Short mmCIF file of C-alpha atoms in Angstrom, two decimals:
data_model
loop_
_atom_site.label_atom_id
_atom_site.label_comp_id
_atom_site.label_asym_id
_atom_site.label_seq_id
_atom_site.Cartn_x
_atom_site.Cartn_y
_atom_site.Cartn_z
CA UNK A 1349 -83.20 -20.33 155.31
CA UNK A 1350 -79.84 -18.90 153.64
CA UNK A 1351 -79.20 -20.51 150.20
CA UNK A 1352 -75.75 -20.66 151.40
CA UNK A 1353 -74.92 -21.18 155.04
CA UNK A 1354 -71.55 -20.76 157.28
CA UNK A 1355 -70.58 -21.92 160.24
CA UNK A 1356 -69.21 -20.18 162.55
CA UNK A 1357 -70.27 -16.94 161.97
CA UNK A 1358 -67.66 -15.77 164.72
CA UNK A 1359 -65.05 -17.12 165.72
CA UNK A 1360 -61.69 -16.18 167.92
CA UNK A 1361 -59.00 -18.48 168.30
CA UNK A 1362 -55.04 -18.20 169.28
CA UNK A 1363 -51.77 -18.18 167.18
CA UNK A 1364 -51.51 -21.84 166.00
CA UNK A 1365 -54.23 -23.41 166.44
CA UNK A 1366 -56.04 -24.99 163.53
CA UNK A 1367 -59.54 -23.81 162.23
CA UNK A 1368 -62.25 -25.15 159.92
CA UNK A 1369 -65.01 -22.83 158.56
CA UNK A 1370 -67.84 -24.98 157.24
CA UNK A 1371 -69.72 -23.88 153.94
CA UNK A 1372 -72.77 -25.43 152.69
CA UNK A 1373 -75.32 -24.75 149.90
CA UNK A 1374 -78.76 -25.50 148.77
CA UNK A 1375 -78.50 -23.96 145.00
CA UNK A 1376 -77.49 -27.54 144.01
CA UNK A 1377 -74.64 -25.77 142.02
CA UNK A 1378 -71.29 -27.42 141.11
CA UNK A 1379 -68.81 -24.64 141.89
CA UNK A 1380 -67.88 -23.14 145.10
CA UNK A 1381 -65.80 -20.72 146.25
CA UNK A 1382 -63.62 -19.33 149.61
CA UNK A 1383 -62.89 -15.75 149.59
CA UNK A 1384 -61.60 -13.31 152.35
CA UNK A 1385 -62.30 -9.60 152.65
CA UNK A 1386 -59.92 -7.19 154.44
CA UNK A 1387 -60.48 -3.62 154.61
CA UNK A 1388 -59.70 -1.38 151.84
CA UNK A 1389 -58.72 -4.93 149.18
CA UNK A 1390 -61.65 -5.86 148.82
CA UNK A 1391 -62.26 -10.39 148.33
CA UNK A 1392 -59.66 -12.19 147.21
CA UNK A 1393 -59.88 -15.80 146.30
CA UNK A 1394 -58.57 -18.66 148.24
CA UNK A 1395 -59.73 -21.60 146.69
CA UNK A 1396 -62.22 -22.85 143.86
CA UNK A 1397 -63.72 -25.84 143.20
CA UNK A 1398 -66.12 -27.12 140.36
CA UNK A 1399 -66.98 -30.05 141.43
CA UNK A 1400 -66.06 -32.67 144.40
CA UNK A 1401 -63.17 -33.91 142.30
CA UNK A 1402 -61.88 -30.37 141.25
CA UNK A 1403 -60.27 -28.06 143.75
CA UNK A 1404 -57.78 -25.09 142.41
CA UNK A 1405 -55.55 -22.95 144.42
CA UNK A 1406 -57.04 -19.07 144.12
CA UNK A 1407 -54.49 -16.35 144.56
CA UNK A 1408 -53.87 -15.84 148.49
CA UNK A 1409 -54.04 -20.13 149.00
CA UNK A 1410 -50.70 -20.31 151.27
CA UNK A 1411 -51.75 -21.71 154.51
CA UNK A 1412 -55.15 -22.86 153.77
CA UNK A 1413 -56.85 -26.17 152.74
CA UNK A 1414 -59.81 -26.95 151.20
CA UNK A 1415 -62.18 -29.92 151.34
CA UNK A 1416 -65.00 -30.42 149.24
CA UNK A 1417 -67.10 -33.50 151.06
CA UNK A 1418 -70.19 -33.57 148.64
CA UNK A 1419 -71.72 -31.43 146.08
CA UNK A 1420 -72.93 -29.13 148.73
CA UNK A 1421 -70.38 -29.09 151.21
CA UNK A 1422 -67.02 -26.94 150.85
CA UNK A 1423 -64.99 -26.37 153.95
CA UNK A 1424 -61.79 -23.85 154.75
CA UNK A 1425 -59.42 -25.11 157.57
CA UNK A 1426 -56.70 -22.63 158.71
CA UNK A 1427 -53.89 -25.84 160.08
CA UNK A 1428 -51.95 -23.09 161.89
CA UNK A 1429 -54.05 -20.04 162.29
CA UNK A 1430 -51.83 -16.69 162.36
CA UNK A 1431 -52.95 -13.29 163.41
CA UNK A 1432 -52.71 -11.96 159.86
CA UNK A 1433 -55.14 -14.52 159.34
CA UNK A 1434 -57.87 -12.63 160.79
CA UNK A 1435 -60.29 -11.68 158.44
CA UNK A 1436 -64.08 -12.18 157.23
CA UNK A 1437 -64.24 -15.23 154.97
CA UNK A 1438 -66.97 -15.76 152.44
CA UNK A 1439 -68.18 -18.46 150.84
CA UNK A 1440 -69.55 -18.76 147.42
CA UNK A 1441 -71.56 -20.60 144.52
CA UNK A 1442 -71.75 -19.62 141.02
CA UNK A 1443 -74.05 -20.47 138.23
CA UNK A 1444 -73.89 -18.99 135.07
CA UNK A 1445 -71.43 -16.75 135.87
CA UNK A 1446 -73.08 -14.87 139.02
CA UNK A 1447 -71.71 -15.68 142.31
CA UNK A 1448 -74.18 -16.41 145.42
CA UNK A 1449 -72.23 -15.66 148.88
CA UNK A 1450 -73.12 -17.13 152.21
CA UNK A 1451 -73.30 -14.09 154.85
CA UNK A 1452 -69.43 -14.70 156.28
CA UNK A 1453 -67.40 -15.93 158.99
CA UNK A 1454 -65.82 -13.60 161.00
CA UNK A 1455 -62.50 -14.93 161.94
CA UNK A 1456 -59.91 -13.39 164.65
CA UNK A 1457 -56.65 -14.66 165.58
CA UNK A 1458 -54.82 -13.59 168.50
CA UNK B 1465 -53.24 -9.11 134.88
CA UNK B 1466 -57.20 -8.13 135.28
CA UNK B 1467 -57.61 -5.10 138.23
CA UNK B 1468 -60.41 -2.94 139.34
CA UNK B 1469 -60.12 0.59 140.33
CA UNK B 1470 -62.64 2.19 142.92
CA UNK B 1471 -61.42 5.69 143.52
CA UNK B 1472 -63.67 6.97 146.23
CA UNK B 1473 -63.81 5.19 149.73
CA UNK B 1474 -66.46 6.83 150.59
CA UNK B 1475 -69.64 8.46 149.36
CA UNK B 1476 -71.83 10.96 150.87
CA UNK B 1477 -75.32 12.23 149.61
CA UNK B 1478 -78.39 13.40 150.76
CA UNK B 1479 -81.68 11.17 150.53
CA UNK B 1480 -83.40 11.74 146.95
CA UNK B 1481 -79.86 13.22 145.55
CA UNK B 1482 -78.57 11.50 142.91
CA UNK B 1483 -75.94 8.70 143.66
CA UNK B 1484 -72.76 7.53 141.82
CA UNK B 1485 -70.30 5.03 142.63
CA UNK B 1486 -67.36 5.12 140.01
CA UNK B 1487 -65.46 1.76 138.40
CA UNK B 1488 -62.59 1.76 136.41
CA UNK B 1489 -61.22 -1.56 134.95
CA UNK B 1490 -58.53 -3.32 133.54
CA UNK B 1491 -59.03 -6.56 131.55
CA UNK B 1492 -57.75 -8.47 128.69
CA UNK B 1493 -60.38 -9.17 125.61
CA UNK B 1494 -64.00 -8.42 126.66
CA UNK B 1495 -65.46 -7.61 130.32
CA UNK B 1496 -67.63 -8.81 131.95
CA UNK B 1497 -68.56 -6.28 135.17
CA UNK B 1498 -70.58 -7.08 138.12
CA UNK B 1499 -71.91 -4.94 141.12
CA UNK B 1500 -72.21 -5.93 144.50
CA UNK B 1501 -73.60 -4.87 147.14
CA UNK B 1502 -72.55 -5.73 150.95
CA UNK B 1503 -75.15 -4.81 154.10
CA UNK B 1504 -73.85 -4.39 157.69
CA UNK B 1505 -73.07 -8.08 158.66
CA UNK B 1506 -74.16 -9.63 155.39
CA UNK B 1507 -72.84 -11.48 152.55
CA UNK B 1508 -72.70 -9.78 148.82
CA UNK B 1509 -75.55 -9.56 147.14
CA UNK B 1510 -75.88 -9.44 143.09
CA UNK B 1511 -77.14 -6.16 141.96
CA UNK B 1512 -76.60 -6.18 138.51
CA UNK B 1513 -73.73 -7.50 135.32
CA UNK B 1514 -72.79 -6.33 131.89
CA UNK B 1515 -71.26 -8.56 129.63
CA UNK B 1516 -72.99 -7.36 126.07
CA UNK B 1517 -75.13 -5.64 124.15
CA UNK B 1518 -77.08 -2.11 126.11
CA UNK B 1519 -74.33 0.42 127.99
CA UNK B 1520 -76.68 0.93 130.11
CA UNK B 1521 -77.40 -1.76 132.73
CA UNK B 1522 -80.28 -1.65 134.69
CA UNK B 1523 -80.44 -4.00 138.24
CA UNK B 1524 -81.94 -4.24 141.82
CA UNK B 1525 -83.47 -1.51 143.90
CA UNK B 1526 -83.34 1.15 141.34
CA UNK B 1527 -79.63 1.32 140.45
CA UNK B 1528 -78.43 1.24 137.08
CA UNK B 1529 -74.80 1.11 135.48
CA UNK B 1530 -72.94 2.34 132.56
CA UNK B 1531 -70.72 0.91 130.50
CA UNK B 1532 -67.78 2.97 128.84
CA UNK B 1533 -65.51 0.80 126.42
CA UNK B 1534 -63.00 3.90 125.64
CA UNK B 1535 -62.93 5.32 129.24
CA UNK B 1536 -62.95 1.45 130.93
CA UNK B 1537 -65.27 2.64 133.36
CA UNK B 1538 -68.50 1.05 134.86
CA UNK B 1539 -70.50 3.36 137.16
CA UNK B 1540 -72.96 2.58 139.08
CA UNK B 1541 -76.01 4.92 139.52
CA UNK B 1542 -79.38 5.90 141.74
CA UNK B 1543 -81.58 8.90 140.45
CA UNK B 1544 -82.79 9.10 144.19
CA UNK B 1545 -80.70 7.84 146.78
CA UNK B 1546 -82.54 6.09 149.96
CA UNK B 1547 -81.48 5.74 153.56
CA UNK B 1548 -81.59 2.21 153.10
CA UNK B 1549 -79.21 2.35 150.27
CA UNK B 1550 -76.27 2.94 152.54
CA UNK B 1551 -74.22 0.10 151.96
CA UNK B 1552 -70.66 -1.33 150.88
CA UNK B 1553 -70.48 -1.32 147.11
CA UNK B 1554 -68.34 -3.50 145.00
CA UNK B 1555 -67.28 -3.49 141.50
CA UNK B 1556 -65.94 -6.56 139.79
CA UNK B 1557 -64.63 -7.36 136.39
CA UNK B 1558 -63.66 -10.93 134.46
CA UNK B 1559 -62.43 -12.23 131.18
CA UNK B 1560 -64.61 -13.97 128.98
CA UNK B 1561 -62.86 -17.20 129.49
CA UNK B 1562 -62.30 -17.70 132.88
CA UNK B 1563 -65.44 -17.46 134.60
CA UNK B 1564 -64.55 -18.36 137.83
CA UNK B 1565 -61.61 -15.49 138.12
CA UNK B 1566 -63.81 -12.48 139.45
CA UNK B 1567 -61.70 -9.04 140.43
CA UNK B 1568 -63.15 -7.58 143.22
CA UNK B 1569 -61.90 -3.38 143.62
CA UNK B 1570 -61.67 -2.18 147.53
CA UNK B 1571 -65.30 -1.23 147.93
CA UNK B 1572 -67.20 1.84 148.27
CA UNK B 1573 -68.78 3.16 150.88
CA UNK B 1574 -72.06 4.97 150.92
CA UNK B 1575 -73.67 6.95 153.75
CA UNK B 1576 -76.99 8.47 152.42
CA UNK B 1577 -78.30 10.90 155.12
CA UNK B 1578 -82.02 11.78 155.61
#
């Protein structure tokens, strides 16, 4: 089993409608991350958190939320998804400075 | 502002050629640079970091990196490229301080033919 697991791992939706991609780890590590990768920009950073009471905004955060429900559990909900939205998310833990990604979810909005 | 350069979108070699995937980076103080590695329908994998001591990294599989302070470059290298090798590659860079603000360049691609 994946030390980091997200579900889905493909999804298609519609203009507006709101999203949640679920993250959840097994590392027992405190931070976790949400990052998207587009073609030729490699990830950017949506959110951070390093713990369940500390959540930061990462540099592409406008119209996405985070939720961090336990140690292990960090999800990514899209309240209005858009088409330029669509994208493969990744989620992420880190310990000592090396990041541990969960194998994606594919996201398209139409 | 911290920034990493890939130049080439793609790579080509032949298996058992010798493989390079350039890095150039821009960072304030000290980097610290990562490689990554992405398979078809897969999440990034760690291949290898510097942060001090050695210029010359070595990591997974074989590869191996180099660190130039004066020409702010980090390459990533195979003596012998494999078919299995063919792969998205990623450079990233990072302050000392703020550990959790990784630059990620545009990615590489290599295609290593038989």
């Amino acid at each position: 089993d994946a030390d980091v697991t997200q579900t889905p791992r493909n999804r298609i939706t519609k203009t507006g409608k709101r999203i949640m991609l679920e993250c959840s780890q097994t590392k027992g590590h405190d931070r976790m991350y949400w990052y998207r990768q587009d073609p030729g920009l490699g990830l950017r950073l949506i959110y951070y958190s390093f713990d369940v009471k500390d959540i930061n905004k990462g540099e592409i955060s406008d119209g996405y939320s985070v939720s961090r429900q336990a140690q292990a559990k960090f999800s990514l909900s899209l309240e209005s998804a858009i088409p330029n939205q669509t994208a493969l998310y990744f989620c992420a833990t880190s310990h000592a400075g090396e990041l541990f990604f969960g194998e994606g979810s594919r996201l398209t909005v139409l | 502002a911290q920034s990493v350069a890939q130049p080439e979108d793609q790579v080509n070699v032949a298996e058992g050629n010798p493989l390079t995937v350039k890095c150039t980076y821009s960072v304030s103080g000290n980097p610290y640079l990562f490689w990554y590695v992405q398979y078809p329908n897969r999440g990034l994998q760690f291949l290898l970091k510097y942060i001090t001591g050695d210029n010359l990294v070595k990591g997974s599989y074989g590869f191996e990196a180099e660190f130039n302070k004066s020409q702010t470059s980090f390459h990533l290298k195979k003596p012998s490229a494999l078919v299995s090798d063919s792969a998205l590659y990623f450079c990233a860079v990072r302050d000392g301080t703020n550990d959790y603000k990784l630059s990620f360049g545009a990615g590489t691609t290599v295609t290593v033919r038989a």
